[in-house]
Tab-separated table of C-alpha atoms in Angstrom:
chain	number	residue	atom	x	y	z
A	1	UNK	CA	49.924	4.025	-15.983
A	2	UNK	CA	51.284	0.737	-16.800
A	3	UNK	CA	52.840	0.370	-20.456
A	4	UNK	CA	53.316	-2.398	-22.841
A	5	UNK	CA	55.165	-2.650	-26.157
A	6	UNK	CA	54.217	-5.169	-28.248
A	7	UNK	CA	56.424	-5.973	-31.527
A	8	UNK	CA	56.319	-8.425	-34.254
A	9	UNK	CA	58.428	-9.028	-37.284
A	10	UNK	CA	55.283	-8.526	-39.511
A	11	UNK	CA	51.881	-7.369	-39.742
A	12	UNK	CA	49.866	-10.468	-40.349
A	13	UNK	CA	51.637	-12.039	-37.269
A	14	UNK	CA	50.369	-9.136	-35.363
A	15	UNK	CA	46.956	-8.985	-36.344
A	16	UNK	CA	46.510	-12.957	-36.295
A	17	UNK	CA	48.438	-13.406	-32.698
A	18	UNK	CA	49.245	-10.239	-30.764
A	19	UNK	CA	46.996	-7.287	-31.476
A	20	UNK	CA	43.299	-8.724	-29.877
A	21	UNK	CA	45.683	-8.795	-26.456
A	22	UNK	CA	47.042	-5.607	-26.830
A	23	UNK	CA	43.607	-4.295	-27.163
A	24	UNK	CA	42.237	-6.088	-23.847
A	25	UNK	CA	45.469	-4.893	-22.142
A	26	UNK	CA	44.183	-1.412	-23.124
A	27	UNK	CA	41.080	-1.733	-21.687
A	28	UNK	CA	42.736	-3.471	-18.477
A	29	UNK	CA	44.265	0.210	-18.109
A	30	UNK	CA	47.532	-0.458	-19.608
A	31	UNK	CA	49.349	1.737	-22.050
A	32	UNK	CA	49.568	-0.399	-24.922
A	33	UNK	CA	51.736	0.060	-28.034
A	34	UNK	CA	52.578	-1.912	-31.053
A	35	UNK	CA	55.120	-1.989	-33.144
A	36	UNK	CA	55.572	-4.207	-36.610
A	37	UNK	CA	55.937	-3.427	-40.429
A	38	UNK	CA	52.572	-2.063	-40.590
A	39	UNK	CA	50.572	-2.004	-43.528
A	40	UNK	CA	48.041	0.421	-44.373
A	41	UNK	CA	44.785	-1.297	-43.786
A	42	UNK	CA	46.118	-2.779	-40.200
A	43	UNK	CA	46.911	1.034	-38.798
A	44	UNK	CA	43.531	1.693	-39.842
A	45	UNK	CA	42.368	-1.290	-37.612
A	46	UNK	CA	43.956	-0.015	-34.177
A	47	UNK	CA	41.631	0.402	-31.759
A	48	UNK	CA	41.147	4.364	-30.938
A	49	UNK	CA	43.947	5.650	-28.219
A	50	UNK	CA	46.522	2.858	-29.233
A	51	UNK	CA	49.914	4.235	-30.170
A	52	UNK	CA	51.867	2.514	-32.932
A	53	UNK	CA	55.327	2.682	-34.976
A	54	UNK	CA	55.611	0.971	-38.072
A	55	UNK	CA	59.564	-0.570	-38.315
A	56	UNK	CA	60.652	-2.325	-41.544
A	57	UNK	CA	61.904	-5.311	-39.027
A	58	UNK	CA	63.122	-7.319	-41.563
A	59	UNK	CA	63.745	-11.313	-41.410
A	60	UNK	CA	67.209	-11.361	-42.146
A	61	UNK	CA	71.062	-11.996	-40.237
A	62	UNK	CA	72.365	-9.399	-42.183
A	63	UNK	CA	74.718	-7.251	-39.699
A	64	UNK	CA	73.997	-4.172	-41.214
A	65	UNK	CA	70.081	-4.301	-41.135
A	66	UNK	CA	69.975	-6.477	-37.882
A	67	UNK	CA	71.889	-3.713	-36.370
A	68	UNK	CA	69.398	-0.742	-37.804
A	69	UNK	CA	66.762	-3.011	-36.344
A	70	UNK	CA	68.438	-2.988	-32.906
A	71	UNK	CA	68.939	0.505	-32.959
A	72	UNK	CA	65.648	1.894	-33.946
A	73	UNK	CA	64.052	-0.412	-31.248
A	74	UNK	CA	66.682	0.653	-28.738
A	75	UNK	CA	65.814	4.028	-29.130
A	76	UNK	CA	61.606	3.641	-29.427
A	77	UNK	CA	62.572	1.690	-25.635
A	78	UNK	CA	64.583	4.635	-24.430
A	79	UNK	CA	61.460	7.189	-25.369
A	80	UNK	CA	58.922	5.306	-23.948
A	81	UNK	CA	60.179	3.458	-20.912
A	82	UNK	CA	58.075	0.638	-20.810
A	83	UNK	CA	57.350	-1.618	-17.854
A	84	UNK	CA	57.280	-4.684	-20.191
A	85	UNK	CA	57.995	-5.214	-23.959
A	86	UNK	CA	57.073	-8.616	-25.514
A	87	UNK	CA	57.808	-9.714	-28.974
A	88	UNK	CA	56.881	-12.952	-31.297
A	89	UNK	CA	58.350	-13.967	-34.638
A	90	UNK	CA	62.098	-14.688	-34.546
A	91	UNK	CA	63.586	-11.480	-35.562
A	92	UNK	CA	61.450	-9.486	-33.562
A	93	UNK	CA	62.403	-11.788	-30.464
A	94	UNK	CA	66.454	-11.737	-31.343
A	95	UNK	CA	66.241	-7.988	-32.597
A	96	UNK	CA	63.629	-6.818	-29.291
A	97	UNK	CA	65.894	-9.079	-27.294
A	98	UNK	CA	68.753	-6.900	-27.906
A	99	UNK	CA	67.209	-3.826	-27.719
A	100	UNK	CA	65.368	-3.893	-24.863
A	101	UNK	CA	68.123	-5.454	-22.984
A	102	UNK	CA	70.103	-2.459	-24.035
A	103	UNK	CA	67.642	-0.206	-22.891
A	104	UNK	CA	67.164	-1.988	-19.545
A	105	UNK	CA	63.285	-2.686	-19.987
A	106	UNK	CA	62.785	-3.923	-16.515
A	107	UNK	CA	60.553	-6.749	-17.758
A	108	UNK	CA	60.947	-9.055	-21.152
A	109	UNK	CA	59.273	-11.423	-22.845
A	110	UNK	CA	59.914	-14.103	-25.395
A	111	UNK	CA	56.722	-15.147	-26.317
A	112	UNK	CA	57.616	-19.060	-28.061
A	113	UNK	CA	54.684	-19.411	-30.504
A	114	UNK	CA	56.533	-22.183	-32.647
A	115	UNK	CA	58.658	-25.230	-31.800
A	116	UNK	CA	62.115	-24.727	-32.270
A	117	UNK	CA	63.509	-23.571	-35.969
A	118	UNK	CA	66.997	-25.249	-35.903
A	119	UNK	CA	65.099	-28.853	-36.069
A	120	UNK	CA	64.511	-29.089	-39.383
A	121	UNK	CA	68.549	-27.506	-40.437
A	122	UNK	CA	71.913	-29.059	-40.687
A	123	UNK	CA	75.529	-28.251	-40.100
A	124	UNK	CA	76.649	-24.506	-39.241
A	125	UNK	CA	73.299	-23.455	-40.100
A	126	UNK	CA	71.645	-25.650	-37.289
A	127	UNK	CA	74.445	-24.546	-34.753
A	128	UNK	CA	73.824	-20.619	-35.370
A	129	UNK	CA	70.006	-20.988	-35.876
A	130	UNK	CA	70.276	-22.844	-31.678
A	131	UNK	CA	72.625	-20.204	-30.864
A	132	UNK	CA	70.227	-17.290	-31.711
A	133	UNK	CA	67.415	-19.425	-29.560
A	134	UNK	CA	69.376	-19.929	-26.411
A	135	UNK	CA	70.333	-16.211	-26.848
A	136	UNK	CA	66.937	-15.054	-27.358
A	137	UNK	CA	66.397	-17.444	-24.113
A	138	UNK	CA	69.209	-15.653	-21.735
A	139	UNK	CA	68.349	-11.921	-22.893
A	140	UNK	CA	64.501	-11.912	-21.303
A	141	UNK	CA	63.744	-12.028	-17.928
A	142	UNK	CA	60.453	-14.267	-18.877
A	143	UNK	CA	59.595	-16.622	-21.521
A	144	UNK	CA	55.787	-17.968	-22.464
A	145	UNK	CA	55.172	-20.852	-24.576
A	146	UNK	CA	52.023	-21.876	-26.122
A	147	UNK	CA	52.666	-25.617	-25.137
A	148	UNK	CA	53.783	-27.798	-22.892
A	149	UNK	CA	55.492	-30.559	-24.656
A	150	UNK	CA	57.659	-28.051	-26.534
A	151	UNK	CA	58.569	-26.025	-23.207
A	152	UNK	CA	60.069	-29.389	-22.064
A	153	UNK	CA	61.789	-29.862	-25.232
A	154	UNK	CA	63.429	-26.658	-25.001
A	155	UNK	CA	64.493	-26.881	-21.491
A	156	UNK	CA	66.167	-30.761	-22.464
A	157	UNK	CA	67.961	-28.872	-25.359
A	158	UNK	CA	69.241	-26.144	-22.587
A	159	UNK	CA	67.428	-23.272	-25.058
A	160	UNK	CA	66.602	-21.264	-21.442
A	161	UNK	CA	65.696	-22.336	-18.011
A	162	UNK	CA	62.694	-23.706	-16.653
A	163	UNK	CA	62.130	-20.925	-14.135
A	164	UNK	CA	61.656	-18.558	-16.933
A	165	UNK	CA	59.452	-20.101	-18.694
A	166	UNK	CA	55.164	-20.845	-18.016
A	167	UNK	CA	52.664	-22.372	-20.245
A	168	UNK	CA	49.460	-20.252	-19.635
A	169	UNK	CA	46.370	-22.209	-19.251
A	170	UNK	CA	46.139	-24.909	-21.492
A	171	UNK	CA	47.834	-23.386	-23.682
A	172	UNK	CA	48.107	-21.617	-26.972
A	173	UNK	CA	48.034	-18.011	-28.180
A	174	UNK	CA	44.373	-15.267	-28.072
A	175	UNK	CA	42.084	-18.423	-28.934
A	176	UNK	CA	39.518	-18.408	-30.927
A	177	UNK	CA	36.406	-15.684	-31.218
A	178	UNK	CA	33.808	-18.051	-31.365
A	179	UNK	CA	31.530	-14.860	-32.621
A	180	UNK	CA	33.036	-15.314	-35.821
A	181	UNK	CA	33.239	-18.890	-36.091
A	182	UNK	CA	28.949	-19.062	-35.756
A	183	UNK	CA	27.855	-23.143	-36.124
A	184	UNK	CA	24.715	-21.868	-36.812
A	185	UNK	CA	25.541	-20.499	-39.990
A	186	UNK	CA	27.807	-23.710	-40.850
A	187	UNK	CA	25.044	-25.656	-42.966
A	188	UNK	CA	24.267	-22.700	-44.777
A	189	UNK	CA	27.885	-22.005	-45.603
A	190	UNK	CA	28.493	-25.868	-46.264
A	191	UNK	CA	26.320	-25.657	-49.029
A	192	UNK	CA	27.786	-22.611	-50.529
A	193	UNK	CA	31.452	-23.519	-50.478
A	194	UNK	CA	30.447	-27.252	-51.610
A	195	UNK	CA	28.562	-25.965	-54.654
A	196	UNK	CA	31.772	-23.424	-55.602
A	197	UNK	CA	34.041	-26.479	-54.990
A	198	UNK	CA	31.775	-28.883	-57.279
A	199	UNK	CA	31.406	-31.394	-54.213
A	200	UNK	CA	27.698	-32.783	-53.624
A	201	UNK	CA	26.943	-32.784	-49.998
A	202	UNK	CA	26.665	-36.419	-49.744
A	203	UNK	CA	30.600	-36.665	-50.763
A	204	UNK	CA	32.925	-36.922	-47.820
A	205	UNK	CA	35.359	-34.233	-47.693
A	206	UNK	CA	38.854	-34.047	-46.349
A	207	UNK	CA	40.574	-31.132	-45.919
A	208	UNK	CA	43.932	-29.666	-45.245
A	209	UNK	CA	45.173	-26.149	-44.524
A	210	UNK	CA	49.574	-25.040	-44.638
A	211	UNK	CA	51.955	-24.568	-46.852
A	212	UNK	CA	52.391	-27.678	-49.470
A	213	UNK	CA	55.467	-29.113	-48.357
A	214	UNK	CA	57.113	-31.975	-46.605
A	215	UNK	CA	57.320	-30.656	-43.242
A	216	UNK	CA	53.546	-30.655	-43.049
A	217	UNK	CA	53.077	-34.036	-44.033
A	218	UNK	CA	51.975	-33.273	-47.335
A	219	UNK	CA	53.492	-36.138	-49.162
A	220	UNK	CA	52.228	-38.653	-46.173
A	221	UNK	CA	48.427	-36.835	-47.002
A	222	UNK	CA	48.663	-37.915	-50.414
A	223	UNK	CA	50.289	-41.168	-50.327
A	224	UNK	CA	47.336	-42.241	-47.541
A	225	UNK	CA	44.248	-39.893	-49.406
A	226	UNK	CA	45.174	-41.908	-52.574
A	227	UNK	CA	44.817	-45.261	-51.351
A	228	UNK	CA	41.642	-44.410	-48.868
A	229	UNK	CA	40.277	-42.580	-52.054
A	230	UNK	CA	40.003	-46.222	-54.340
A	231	UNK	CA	36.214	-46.909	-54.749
A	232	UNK	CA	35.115	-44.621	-51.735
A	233	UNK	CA	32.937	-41.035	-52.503
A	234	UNK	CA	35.552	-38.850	-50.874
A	235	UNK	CA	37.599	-36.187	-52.185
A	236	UNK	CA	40.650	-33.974	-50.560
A	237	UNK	CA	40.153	-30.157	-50.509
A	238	UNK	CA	43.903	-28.413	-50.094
A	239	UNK	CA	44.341	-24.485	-49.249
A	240	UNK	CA	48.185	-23.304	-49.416
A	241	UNK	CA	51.230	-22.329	-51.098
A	242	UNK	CA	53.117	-24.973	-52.992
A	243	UNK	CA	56.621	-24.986	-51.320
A	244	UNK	CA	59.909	-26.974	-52.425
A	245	UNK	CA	60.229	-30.772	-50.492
A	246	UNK	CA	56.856	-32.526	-52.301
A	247	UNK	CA	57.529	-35.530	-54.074
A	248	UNK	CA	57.207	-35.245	-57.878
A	249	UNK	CA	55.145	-38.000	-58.071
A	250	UNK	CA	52.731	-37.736	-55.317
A	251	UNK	CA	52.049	-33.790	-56.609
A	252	UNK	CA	51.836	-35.019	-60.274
A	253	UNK	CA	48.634	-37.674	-58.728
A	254	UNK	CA	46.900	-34.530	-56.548
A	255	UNK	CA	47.227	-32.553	-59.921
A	256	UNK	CA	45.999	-34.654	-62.361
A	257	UNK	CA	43.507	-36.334	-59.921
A	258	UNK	CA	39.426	-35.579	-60.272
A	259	UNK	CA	39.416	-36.134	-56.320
A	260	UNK	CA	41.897	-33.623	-55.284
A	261	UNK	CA	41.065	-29.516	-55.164
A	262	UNK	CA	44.165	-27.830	-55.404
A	263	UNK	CA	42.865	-23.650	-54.476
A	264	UNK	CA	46.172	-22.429	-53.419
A	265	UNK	CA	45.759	-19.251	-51.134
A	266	UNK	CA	42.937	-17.876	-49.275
A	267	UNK	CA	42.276	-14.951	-47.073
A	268	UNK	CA	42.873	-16.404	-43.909
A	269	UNK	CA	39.503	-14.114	-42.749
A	270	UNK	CA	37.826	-16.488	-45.226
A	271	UNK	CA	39.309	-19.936	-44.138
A	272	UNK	CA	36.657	-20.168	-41.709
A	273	UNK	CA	34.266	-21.200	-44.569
A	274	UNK	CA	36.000	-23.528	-46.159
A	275	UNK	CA	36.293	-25.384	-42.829
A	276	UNK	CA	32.912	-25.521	-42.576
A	277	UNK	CA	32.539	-27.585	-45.993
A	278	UNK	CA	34.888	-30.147	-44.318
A	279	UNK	CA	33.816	-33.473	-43.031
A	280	UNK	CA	37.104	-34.178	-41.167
A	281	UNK	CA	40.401	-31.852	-41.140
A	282	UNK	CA	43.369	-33.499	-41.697
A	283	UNK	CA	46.773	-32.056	-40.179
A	284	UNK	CA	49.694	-34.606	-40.566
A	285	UNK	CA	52.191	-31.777	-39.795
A	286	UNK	CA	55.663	-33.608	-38.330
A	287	UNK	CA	56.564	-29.881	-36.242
A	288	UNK	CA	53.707	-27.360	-34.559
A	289	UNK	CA	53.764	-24.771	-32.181
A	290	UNK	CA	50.177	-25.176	-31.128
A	291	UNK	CA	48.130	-25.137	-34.108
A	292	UNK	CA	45.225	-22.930	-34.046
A	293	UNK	CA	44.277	-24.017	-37.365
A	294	UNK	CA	43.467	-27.370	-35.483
A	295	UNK	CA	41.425	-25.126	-32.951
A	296	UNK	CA	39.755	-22.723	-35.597
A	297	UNK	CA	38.175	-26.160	-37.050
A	298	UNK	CA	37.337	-27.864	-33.571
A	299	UNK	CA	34.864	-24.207	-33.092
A	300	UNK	CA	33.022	-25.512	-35.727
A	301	UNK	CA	32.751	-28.706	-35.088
A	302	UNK	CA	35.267	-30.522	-37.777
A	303	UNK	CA	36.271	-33.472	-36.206
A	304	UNK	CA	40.400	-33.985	-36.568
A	305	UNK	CA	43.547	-36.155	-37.538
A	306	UNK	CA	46.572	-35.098	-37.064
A	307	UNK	CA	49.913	-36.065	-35.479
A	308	UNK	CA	51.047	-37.058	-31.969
A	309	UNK	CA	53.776	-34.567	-31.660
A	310	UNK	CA	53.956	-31.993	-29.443
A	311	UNK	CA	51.508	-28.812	-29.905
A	312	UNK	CA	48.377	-30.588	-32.036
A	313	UNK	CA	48.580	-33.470	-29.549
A	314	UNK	CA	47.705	-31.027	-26.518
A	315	UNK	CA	45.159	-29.172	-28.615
A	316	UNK	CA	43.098	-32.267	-29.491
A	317	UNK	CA	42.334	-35.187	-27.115
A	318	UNK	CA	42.626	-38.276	-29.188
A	319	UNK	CA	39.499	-40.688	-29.459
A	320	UNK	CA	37.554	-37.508	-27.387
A	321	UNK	CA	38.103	-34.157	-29.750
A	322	UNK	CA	39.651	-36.036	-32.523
A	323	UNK	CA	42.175	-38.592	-33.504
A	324	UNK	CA	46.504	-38.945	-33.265
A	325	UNK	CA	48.484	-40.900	-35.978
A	326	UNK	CA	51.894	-41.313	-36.093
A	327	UNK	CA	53.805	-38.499	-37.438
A	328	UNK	CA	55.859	-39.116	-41.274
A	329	UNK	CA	53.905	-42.417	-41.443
A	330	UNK	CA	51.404	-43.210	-43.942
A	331	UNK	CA	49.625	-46.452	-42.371
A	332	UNK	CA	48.242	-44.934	-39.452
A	333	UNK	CA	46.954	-41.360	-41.045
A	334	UNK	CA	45.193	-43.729	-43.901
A	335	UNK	CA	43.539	-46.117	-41.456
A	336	UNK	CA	42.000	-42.700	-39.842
A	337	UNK	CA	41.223	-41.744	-42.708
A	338	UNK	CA	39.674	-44.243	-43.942
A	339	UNK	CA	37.884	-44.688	-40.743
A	340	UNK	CA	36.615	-41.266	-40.767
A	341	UNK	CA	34.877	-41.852	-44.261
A	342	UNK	CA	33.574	-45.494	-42.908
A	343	UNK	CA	32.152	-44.350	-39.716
A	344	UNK	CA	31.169	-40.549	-40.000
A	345	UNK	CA	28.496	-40.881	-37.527
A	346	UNK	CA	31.466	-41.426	-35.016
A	347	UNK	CA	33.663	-38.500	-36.242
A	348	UNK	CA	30.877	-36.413	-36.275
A	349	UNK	CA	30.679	-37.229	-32.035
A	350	UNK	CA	34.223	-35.873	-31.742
A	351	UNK	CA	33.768	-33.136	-33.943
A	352	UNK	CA	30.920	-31.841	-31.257
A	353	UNK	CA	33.521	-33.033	-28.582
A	354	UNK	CA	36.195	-30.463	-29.748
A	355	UNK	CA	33.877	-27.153	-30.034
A	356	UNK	CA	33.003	-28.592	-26.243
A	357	UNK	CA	37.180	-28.388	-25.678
A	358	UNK	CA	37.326	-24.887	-27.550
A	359	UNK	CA	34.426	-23.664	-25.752
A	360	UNK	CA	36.429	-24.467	-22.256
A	361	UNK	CA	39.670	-24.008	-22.856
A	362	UNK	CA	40.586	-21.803	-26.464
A	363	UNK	CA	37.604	-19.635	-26.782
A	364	UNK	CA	39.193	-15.928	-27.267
A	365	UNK	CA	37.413	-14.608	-23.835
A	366	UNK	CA	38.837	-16.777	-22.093
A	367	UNK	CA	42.695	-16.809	-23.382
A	368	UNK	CA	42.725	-13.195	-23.119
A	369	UNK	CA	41.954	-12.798	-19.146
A	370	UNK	CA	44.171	-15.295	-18.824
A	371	UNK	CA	46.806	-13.450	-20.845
A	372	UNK	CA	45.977	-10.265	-19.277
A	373	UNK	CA	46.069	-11.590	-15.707
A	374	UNK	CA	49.699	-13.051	-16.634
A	375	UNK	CA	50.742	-9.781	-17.581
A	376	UNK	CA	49.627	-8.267	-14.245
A	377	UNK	CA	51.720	-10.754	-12.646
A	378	UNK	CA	54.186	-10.225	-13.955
A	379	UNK	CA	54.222	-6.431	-13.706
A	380	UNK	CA	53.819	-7.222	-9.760
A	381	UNK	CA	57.079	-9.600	-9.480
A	382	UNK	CA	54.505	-12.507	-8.808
């Protein structure tokens, strides 16, 4: 039988990204393991039949726990002999990497979810942060990316080679189940998360999902939101942890403003509703591996802005799924914006549009035979 290890650094990342593929490589006939820092209620989740170990893989340089990483791995690859391992997460790439080069696991894979970390660093910091990519890069036999415009962008910064590396399909990670994300209980739920949130239905409502920080465009949002806001019925919904990089003054406006709902954290099970209060999700992130908040939204119709980088700019189609601004600029996301509120008879067109694009392209089905048949592939030496 073929076998497959599967590691992350934690459990959320494997529940969210990797575990719905090792379950369909299951029932492809593979042996299928998993390995992250499990938590309880996840190892109660596993589907029936698949093995698991639970490793405190721990996001740190540290020499000492890095190497007790490395080892424990080393030695779960030596037991098992798998045919491939994959990993996701930094540390579970650079510590699998290692490991499974150690044990000679015929077949690796760095699986690049995100664009690469070193961007946003300076100095040493930047130099060691590449170093540990272009390592991760020349330890595994293959590499798959969720997107296209970043793949090039890695190859230009020499992070691995280009005949290592495949986007697969159009992109992206397991997609979305469009099961769960059910437009025909989106009215119902509109009303329900509108009332909680104190908005009437006739308000237009923004929204925005990610940590609150600069990086994401946060301070752009607000800048934009509070000049679109001035003598229009709109108001700005905002799920996420406050993070360090916000300017004072924009933050003290959000908190002290009647239009902005500041709700912090939510179950990311429970997202799905609040997306379906939205009129228009807004996504001014400057850095994205994919984004499948973007595509979580575009299931149920929420027509999008957000930036023409790469990742969001290859999930959405602008003027067809949804609409590009310039990223770190605060002209362009408020004239969409303002747009959106002026014209929602138009946005609602390419909020339809983007369930259309999820439907072909993102919907969960069909990401995992495609993820499944790459996996074959590669098992063959195709």
């Amino acid at each position: 039988m073929k076998k497959i290890i599967s590691i992350t650094t934690i459990s959320s990342s494997m529940e969210n990204f990797m575990l719905p593929e090792a379950k369909a490589l299951m029932d492809d006939g593979w042996e299928s393991i998993v390995i992250t820092n499990f938590k309880d209620e996840l190892v109660k989740a596993l589907p029936e039949g698949m093995r698991h170990y639970s490793l405190p893989l721990e996001r740190t340089y540290n020499l000492k726990v890095a190497g007790k990483c490395i080892w424990s791995l080393y030695k779960i690859f030596r037991k098992e002999k798998p045919d491939l391992v994959q990993y996701g997460t930094t540390h579970a790439c650079l510590f699998g990497s290692i490991a499974a080069f150690m044990a000679r696991a015929p077949k690796r894979i760095f699986l690049q979810w995100g664009p690469t970390g070193y961007l946003d660093q300076k100095g040493p910091m930047r130099a060691f942060t590449k170093g540990v990519e272009q390592t991760i890069g020349k330890l595994n036999t293959h590499i798959r990316t969720v997107s296209r415009l970043n793949m090039r962008d890695s190859i230009n910064d020499h992070l691995y080679s280009d005949k290592k590396v495949k986007v697969v399909g159009e992109g992206g990670t397991i997609g979305v189940d469009l099961a769960k994300f059910d437009i025909g209980k989106k009215e119902a739920i509109r009303r329900e998360i509108r009332e909680k949130l104190g908005v009437s239905n006739d308000t237009f409502l923004f929204g925005f999902v990610g940590r609150i920080c600069k990086p994401k465009g946060f301070n752009e949002l607000i800048a934009a939101f509070r000049e679109v806001s001035r003598g229009r019925d709109c108001k700005l919904v905002v799920i996420g942890p406050k993070e360090s990089g916000v300017d004072e003054g924009l933050m003290r406006w959000a908190e002290e403003s009647d239009k902005v709902i500041l709700i912090g954290r939510v179950a990311h099970d429970l997202i799905w509703k609040y997306f379906c209060a939205l009129d228009v999700l807004v996504h001014p992130t400057y850095r994205e591996g994919f984004g499948m908040v973007l595509q979580e939204a575009m299931a149920l119709e929420i027509p999008i802005i957000t930036t023409d980088i790469p990742g969001p700019s290859e999930v959405i189609e602008d003027g067809k799924s949804g609409r590009l601004v310039k990223a770190q600029d605060v002209e362009t996301l408020r004239d969409a914006m303002q747009d959106a509120v002026d014209n929602p008879s138009d946005w609602k067109k390419l909020g339809k549009a983007g369930r259309e694009r999820v439907k072909k392209h993102f919907e969960r089905s069909v990401r995992l035979a495609l993820l499944v048949n790459d996996k074959n592939q590669i098992y063959s030496g195709q």
